[in-house]
Coordinates of C-alpha atoms and ligand atoms in Angstrom, one line a residue:
X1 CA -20.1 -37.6 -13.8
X2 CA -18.9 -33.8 -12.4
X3 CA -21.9 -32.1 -10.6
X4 CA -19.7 -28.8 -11.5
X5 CA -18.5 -27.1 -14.1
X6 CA -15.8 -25.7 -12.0
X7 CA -14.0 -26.8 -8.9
X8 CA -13.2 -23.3 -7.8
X9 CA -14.7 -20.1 -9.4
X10 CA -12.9 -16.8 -8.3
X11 CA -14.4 -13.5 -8.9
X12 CA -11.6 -10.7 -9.3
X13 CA -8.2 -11.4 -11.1
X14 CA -6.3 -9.2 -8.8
X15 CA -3.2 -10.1 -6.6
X16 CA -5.0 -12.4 -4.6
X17 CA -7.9 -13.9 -7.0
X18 CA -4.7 -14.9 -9.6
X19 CA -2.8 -16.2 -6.7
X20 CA -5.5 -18.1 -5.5
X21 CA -6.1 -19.3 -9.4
X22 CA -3.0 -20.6 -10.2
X23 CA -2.3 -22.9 -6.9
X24 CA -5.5 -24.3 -7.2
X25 CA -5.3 -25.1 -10.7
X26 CA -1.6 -26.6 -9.6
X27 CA -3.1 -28.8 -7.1
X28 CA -5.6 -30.6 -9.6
X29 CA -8.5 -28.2 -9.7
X30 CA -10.4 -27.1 -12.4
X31 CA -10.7 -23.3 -11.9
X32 CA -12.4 -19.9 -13.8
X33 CA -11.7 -16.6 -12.6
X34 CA -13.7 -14.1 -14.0
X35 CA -12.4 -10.2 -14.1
X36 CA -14.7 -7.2 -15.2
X37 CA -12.0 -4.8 -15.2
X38 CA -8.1 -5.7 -15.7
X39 CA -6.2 -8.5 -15.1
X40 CA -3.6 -8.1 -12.5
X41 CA -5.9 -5.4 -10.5
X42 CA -5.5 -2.7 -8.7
X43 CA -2.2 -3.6 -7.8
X44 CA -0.8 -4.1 -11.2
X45 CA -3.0 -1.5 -12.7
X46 CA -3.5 1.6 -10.8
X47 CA -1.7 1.1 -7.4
X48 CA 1.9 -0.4 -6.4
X49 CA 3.3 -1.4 -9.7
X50 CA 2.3 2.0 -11.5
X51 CA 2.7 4.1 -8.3
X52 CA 6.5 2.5 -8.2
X53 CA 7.2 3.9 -11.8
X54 CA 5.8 7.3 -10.7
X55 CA 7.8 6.9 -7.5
X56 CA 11.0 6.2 -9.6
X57 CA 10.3 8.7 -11.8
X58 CA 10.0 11.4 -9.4
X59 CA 13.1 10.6 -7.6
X60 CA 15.4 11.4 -10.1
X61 CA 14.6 14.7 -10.1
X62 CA 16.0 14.9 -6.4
X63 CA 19.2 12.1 -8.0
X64 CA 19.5 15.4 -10.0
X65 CA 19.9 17.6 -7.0
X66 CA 21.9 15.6 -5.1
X67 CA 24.5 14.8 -8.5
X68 CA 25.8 18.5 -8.4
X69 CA 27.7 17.9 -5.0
X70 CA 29.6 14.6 -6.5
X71 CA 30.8 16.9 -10.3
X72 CA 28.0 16.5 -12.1
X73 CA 26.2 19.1 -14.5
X74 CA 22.6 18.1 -15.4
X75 CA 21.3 21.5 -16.3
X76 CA 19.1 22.2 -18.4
X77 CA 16.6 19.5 -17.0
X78 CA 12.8 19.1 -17.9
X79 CA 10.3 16.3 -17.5
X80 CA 8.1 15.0 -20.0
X81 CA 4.9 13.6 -18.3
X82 CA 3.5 12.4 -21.4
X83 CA 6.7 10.0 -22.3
X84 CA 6.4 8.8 -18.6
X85 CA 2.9 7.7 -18.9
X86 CA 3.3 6.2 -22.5
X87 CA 6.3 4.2 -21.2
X88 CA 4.2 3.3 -17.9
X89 CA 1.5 2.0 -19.8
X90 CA 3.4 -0.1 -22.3
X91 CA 4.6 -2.2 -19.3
X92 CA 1.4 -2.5 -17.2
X93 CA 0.4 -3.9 -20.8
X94 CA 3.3 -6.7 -21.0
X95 CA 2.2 -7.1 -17.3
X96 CA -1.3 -8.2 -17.9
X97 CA -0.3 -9.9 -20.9
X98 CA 2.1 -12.1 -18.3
X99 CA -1.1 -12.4 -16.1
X100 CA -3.5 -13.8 -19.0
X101 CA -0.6 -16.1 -19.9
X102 CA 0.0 -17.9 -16.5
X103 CA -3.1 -18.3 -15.8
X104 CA -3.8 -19.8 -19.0
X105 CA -0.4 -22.2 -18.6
X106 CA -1.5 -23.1 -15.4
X107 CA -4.9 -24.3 -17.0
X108 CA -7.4 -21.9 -15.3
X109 CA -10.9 -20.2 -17.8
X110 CA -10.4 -16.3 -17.8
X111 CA -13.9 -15.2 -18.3
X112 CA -14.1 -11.6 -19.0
X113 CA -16.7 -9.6 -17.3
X114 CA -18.9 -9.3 -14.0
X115 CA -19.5 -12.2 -12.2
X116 CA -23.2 -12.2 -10.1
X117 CA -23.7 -14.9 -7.9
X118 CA -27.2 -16.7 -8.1
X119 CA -27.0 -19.0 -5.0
X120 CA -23.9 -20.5 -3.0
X121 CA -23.1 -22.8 -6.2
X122 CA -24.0 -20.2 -8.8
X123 CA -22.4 -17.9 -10.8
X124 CA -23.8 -16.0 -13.7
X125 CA -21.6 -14.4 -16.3
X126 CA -21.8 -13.1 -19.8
X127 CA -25.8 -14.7 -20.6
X128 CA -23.7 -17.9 -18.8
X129 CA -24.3 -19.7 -15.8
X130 CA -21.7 -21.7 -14.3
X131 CA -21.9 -24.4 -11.2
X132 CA -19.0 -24.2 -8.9
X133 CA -18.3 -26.9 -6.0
X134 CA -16.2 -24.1 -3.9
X135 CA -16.1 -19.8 -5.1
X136 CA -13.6 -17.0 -3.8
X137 CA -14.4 -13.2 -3.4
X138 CA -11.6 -11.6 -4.6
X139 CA -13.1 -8.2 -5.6
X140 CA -10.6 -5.8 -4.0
X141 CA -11.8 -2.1 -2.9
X142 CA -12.4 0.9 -4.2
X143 CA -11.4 4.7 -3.6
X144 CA -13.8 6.3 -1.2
X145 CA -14.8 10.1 -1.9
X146 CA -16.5 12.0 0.8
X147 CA -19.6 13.9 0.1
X148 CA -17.7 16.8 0.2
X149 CA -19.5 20.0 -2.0
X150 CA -17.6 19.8 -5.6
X151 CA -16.2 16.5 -5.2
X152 CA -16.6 16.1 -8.9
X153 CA -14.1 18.2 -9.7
X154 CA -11.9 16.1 -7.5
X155 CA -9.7 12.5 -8.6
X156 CA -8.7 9.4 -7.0
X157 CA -5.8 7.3 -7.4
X158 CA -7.8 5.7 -9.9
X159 CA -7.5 8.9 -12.5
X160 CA -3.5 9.7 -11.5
X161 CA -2.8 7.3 -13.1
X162 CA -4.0 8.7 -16.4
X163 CA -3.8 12.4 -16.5
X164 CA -2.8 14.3 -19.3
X165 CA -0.4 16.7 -18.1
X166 CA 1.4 17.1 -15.0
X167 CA -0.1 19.3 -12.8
X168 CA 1.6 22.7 -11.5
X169 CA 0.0 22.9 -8.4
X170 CA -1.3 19.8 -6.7
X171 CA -3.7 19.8 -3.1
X172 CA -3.6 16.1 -2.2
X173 CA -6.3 15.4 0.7
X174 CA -5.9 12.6 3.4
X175 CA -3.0 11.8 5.3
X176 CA -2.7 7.9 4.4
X177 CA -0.6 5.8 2.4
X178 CA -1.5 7.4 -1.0
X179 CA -1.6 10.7 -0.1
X180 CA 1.7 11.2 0.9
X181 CA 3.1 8.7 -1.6
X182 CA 2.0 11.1 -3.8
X183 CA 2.7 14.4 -2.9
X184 CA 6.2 12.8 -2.7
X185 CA 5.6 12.1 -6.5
X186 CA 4.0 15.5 -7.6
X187 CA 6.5 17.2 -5.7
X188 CA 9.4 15.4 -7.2
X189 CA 8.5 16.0 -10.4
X190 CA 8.0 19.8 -9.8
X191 CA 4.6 20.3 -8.9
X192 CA 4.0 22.9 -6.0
X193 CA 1.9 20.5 -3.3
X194 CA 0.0 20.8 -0.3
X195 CA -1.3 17.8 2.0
X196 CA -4.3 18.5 3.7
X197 CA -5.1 16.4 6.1
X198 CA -7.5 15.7 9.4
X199 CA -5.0 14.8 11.6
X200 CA -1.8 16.1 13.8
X201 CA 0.3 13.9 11.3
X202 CA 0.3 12.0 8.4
X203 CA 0.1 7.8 8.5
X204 CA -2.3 7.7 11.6
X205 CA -1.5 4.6 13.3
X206 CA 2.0 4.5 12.2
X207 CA 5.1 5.0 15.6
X208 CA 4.5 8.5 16.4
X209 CA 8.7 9.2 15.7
X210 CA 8.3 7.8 12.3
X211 CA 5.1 10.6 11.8
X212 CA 6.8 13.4 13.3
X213 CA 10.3 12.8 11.0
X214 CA 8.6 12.4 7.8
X215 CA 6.3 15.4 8.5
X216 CA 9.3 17.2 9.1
X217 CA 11.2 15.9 5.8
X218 CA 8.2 16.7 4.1
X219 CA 7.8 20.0 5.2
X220 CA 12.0 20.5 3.9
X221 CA 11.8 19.6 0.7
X222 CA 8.9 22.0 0.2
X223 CA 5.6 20.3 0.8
X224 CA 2.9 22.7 2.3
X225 CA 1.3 20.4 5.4
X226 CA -1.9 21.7 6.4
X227 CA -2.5 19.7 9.4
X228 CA -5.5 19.9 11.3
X229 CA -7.6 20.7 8.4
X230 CA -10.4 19.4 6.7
X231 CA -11.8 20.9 2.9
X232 CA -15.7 22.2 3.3
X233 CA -15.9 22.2 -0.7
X234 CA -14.4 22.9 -4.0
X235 CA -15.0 24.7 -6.7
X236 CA -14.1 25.0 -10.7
X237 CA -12.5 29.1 -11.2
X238 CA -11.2 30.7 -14.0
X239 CA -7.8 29.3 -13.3
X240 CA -8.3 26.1 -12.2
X241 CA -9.4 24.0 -9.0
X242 CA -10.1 25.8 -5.6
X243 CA -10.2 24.1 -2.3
X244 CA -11.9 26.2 0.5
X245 CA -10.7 24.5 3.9
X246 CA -13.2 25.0 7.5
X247 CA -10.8 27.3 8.5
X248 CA -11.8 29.9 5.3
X249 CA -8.3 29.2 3.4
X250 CA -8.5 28.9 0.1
X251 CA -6.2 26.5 -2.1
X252 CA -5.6 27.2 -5.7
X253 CA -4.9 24.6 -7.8
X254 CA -4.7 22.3 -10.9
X255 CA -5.7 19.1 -9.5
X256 CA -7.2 17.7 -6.3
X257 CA -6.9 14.5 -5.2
X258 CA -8.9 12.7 -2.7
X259 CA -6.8 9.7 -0.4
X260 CA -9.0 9.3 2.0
X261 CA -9.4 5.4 2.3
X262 CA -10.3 2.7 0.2
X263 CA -13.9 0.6 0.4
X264 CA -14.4 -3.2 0.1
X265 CA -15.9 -3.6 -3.2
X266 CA -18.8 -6.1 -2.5
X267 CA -21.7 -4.2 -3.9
X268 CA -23.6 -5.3 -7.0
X269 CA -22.0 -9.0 -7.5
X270 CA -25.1 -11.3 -5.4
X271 CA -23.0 -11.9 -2.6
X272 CA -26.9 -11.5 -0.5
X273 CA -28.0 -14.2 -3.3
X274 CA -25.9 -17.0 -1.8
X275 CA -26.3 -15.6 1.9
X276 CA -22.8 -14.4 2.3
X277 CA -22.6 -12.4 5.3
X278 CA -21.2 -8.3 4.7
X279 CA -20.3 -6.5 8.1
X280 CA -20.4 -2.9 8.9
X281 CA -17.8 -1.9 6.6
X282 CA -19.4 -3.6 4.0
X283 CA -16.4 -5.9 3.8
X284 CA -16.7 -9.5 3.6
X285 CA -16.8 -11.0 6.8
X286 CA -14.6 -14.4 7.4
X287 CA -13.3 -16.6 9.2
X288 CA -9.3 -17.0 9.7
X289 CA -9.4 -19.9 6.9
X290 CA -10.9 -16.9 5.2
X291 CA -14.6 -18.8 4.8
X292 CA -17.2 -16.5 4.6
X293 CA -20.3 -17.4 6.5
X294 CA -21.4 -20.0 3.8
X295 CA -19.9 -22.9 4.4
X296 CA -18.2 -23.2 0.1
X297 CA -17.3 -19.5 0.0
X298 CA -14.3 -17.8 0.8
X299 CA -12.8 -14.3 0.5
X300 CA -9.7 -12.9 0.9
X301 CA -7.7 -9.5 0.1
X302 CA -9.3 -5.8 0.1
X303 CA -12.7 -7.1 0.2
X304 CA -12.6 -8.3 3.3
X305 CA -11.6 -6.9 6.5
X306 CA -8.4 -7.4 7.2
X307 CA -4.9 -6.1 5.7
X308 CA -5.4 -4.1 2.9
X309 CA -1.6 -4.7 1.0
X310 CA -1.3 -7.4 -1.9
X311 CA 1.4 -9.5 -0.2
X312 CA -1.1 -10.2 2.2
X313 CA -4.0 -10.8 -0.1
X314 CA -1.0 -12.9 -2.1
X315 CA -0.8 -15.2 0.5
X316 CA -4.4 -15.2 1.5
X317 CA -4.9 -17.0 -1.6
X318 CA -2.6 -19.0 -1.4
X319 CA -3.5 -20.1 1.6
X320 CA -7.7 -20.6 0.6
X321 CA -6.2 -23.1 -2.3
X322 CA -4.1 -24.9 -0.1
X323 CA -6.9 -25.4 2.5
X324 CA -8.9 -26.2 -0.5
X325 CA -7.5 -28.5 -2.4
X326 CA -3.7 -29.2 -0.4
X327 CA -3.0 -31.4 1.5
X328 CA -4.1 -29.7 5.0
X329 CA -5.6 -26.4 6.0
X330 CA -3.7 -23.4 6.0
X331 CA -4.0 -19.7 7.6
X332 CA -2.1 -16.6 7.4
X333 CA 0.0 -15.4 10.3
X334 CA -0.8 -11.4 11.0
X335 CA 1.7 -10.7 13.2
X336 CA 4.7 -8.7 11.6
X337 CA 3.6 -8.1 8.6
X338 CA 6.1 -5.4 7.0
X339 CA 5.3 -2.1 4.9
X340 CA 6.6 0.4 2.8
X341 CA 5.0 3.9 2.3
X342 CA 7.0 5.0 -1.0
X343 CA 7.2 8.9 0.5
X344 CA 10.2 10.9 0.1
X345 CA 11.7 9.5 1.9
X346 CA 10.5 6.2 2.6
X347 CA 8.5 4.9 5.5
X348 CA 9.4 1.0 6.8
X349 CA 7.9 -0.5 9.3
X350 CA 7.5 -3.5 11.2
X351 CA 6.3 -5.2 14.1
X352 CA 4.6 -3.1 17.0
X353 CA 5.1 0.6 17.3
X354 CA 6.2 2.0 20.4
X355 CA 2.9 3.2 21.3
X356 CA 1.4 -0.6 21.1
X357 CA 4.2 -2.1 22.6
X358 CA 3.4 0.0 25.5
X359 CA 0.3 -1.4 26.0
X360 CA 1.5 -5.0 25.6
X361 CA 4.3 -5.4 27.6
X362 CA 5.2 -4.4 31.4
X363 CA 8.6 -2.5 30.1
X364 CA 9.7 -2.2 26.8
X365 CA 13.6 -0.6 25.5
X366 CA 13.4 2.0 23.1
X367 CA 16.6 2.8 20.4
X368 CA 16.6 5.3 18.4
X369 CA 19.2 6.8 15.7
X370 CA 18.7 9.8 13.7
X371 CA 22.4 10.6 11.4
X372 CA 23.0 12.3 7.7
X373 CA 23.2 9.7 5.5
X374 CA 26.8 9.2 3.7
X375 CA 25.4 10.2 0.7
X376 CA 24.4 13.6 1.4
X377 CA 27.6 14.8 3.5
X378 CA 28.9 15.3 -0.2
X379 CA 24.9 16.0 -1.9
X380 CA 24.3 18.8 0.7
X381 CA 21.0 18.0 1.2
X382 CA 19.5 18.5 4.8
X383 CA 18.0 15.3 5.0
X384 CA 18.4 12.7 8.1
X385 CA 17.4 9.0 8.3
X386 CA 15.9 7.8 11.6
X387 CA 15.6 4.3 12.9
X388 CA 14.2 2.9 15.8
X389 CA 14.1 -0.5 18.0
X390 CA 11.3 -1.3 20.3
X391 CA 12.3 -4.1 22.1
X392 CA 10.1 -6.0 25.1
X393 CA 12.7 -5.9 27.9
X394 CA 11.3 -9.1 29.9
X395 CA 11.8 -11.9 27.1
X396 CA 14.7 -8.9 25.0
X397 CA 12.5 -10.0 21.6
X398 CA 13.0 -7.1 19.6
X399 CA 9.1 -6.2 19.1
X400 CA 9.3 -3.5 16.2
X401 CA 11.9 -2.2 13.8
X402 CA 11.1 1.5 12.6
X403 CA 12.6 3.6 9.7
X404 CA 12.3 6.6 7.6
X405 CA 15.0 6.9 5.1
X406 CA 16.2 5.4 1.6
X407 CA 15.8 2.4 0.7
X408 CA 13.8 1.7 4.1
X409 CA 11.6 -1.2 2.7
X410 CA 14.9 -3.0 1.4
X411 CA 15.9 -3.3 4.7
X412 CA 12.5 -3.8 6.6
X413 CA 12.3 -7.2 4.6
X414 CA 15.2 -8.4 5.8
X415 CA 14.3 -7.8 9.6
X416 CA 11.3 -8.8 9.1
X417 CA 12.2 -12.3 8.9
X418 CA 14.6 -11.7 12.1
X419 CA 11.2 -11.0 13.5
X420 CA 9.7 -13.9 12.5
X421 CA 12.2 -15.5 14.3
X422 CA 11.9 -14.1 17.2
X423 CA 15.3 -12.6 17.1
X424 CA 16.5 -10.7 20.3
X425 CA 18.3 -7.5 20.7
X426 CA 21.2 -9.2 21.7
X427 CA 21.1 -11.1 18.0
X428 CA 20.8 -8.0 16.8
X429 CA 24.3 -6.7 18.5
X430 CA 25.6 -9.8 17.5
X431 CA 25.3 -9.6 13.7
X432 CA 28.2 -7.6 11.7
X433 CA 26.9 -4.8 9.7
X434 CA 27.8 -4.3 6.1
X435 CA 29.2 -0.9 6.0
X436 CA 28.9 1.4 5.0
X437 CA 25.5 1.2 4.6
X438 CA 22.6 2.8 6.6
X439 CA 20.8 -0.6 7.8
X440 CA 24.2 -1.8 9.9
X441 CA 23.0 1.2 12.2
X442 CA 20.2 -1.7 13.6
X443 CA 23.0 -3.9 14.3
X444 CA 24.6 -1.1 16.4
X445 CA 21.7 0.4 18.6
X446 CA 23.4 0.8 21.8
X447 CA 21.5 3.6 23.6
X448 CA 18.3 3.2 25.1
X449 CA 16.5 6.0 25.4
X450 CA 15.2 7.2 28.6
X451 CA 11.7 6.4 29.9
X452 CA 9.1 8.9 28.8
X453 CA 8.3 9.9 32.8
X454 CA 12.7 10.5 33.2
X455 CA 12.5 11.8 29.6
Ligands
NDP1 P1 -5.4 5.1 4.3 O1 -6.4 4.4 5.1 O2 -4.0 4.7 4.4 O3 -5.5 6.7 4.7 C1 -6.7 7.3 4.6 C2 -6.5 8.8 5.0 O4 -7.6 9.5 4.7 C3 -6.2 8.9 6.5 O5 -5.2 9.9 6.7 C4 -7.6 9.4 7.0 O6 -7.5 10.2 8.2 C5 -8.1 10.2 5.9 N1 -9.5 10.3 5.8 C6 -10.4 9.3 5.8 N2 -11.7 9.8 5.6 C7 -11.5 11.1 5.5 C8 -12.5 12.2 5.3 N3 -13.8 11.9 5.2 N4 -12.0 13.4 5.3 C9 -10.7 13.7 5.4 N5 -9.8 12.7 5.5 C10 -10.2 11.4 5.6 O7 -5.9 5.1 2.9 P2 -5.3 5.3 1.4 O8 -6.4 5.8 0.6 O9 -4.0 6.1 1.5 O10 -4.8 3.9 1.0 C11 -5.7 2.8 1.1 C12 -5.0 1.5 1.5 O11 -4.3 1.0 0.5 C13 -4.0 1.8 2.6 O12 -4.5 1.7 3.9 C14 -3.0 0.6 2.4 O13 -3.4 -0.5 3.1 C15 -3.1 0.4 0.9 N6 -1.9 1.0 0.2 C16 -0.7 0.5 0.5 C17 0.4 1.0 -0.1 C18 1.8 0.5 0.2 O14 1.9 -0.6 0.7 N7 2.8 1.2 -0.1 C19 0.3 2.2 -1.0 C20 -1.0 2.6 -1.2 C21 -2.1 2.1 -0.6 P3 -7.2 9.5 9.6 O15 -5.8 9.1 9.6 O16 -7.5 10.7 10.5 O17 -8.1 8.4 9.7

């Protein structure tokens, strides 16, 4: 007779929680995964898919621009924000509904509502109480908003998603992925923006050459950068929004919107009731089989404290039902993982920047390529596309692939895998390019460029 209701009980249908849902339930287990919110996540919900609409959306009006110079007319143009959102929210709706239905073809409960864990076998839901043999943590993260003074009259990510009108002027603050994602997408579709943000440069942590162009790009097309800068508070006026920074400037504007990080969400669902260990962050903490420290719970994706991007919670869960109920144990391999900031233009990355690959290896060769694209000899527009090879010059693996520019993530993927492969510069030389295109300019590096000391 079965001492549990459920084989596996996930908490959070998100990217990884649905992953881990389905795989489980294909290798023979009998799995619930319970979702308070909306099925797909944030992911599906209010982050990539959603923010890729936006992104789309916004880049036509530049398509526009950039038309005249090839014979076209496309004057007059206007934007309607309300047709965007109602056609936006139409498809995240056929998107859940694609959720709900392969979880329920692949056999796994959807239970809707918060789950609460009562002991390490335990989960209470709905006046229910269920017994599980192993449970998953999949309860993503959450926007964090600093206790700055009138932070109420500020949004998240969460809320752009749903406004009801475009706003004129936009201040986004933070200098992550969301921030400029967005002021790429305010701007594009006509707002007047300015980033505010902390640091020298946007995408701390990114390869300083990939900071500095897109700052600059940024800055081209007409984004005010207020670098440096932090906002003391905020206040409601007559006329809309105003962000005081320390410095005394003032910022008027329509909307506000904080990017300043995202938090594990592991508060509130018993996680201390089954003795699951939380570290400083408050994220999750785990193993690299992604067990938490009791022995039948796991965890993967934003919740814990790893790499917050749904391919990797994606595979995370994957990997937790295979080590489950496959046939062996499997863990997920951190190194080179690829990403895309949707900014205008695009930031790609992958493998070490130059900065880490420094650090790691005795000499390193650096390429570098900055040219108009094609396009935009006939478009006009001042706009260059820069790429870069860090390569570790005692084994010539090519140890990062760097790129601001269209289309950047297309091509990232790609190299990616050369990466994966361990793929040498000279591989690199050796592969014919497609041309013309913009990515055959990695299989043509030839220049190194000179050591910082000669530079
Ligand atoms: P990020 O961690 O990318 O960036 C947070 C930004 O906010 C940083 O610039 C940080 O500054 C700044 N910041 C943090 N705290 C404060 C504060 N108190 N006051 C002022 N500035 C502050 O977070 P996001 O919110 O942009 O995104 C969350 C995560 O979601 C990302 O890290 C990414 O993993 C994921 N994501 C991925 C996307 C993609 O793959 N395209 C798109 C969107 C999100 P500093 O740099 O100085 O620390």
């Amino acid at each position: 007779m079965a001492t549990h209701d459920f084989d596996l009980f996930v908490i959070g249908a998100g990217s990884g929680g649905v992953r881990a849902s389905r795989i489980a339930a294909s290798l023979g287990a009998r799995v619930a995964v319970a979702e308070e919110r909306y099925l797909g996540g944030t992911c599906v919900n209010v982050g990539c898919i959603p923010k890729k609409l936006f992104y789309y959306a916004s880049d036509f009006g530049e398509g526009f621009d950039d038309a005249a110079g090839f014979g076209w007319t496309s004057e007059p143009r206007s934007h309607n924000w309300k047709k965007l959102i109602e056609n936006k929210d139409r498809e995240i709706a056929r998107l859940n509904g694609v959720y709900e239905r392969l979880l329920k073809d692949s056999g796994v409960t959807i239970l809707d509502g918060r789950a609460q864990l009562l002991d390490a076998h335990t989960v209470a839901i709905n006046g229910m109480r269920y017994r599980a043999r192993y449970i998953l943590v999949a309860t993503g993260s959450w926007p964090v908003m600093p206790a700055t003074p009138g932070i109420e009259h500020a949004i998240s990510s969460n809320e752009a998603f749903h406004l009801d009108a475009m706003p004129q002027r936009a201040v986004l603050v933070g200098g992550g992925y969301i921030a400029v994602e967005f002021a790429g997408i305010f701007h594009g579709l006509g707002a007047h923006v300015t980033l505010v943000h902390r640091g020298p440069l946007p995408l701390t942590g990114f390869d300083y050459d990939l900071r500095a162009v897109l700052a600059d790009e940024m800055r081209k097309r007409g984004v005010n950068l207020r670098l440096n800068r932090t906002v003391e508070r905020i206040e409601k006026t007559a006329m809309g929004i105003r962000a005081t920074l320390m410095n005394g400037d003032t910022l008027d504007a329509d909307l506000i919107m904080y990017a300043t990080g995202r938090r594990p969400n592991t508060r509130g669902f018993g996680l201390e009731n089954a003795g699951v260990e939380v570290n400083s962050t408050g994220a999750v903490a785990v193993d690299e089989y992604s067990r938490t420290s009791v022995e039948n719970i796991y965890a993967i994706g934003d919740c814990t404290d790893r790499i917050m991007l749904t391919p990797v919670a994606i595979a995370e869960g994957n990997a937790v039902a295979q080590t489950l109920f496959g046939p062996r144990p499997m863990k997920i391999d951190y190194q080179n993982v690829p990403s895309t900031v949707f900014s205008h233009p695009n930031v790609s990355t992958v493998g070490l920047t130059e900065e880490a690959a420094r650090k790691r290896f005795a000499k390193i060769d650096v390429y570098k390529s900055s040219f108009r694209p094609l396009k935009h000899t006939l478009s006009g527009r001042d706009e260059k596309t820069f790429m870069k090879m860090v390569v570790d010059a005692a084994t010539e693996r090519v140890a990062g692939c760097h790129m601001v520019g269209p289309d950047a993530g297309e091509i990232m993927q790609g190299l990616a895998l050369a990466l994966r492969l361990g793929a040498k510069k000279s591989d690199f030389d050796a592969t014919i390019g497609i041309h013309p295109t913009a990515a055959e300019e990695f299989m043509t590096m030839r220049q190194k460029s000179p050591e910082p000391a000669s530079a």
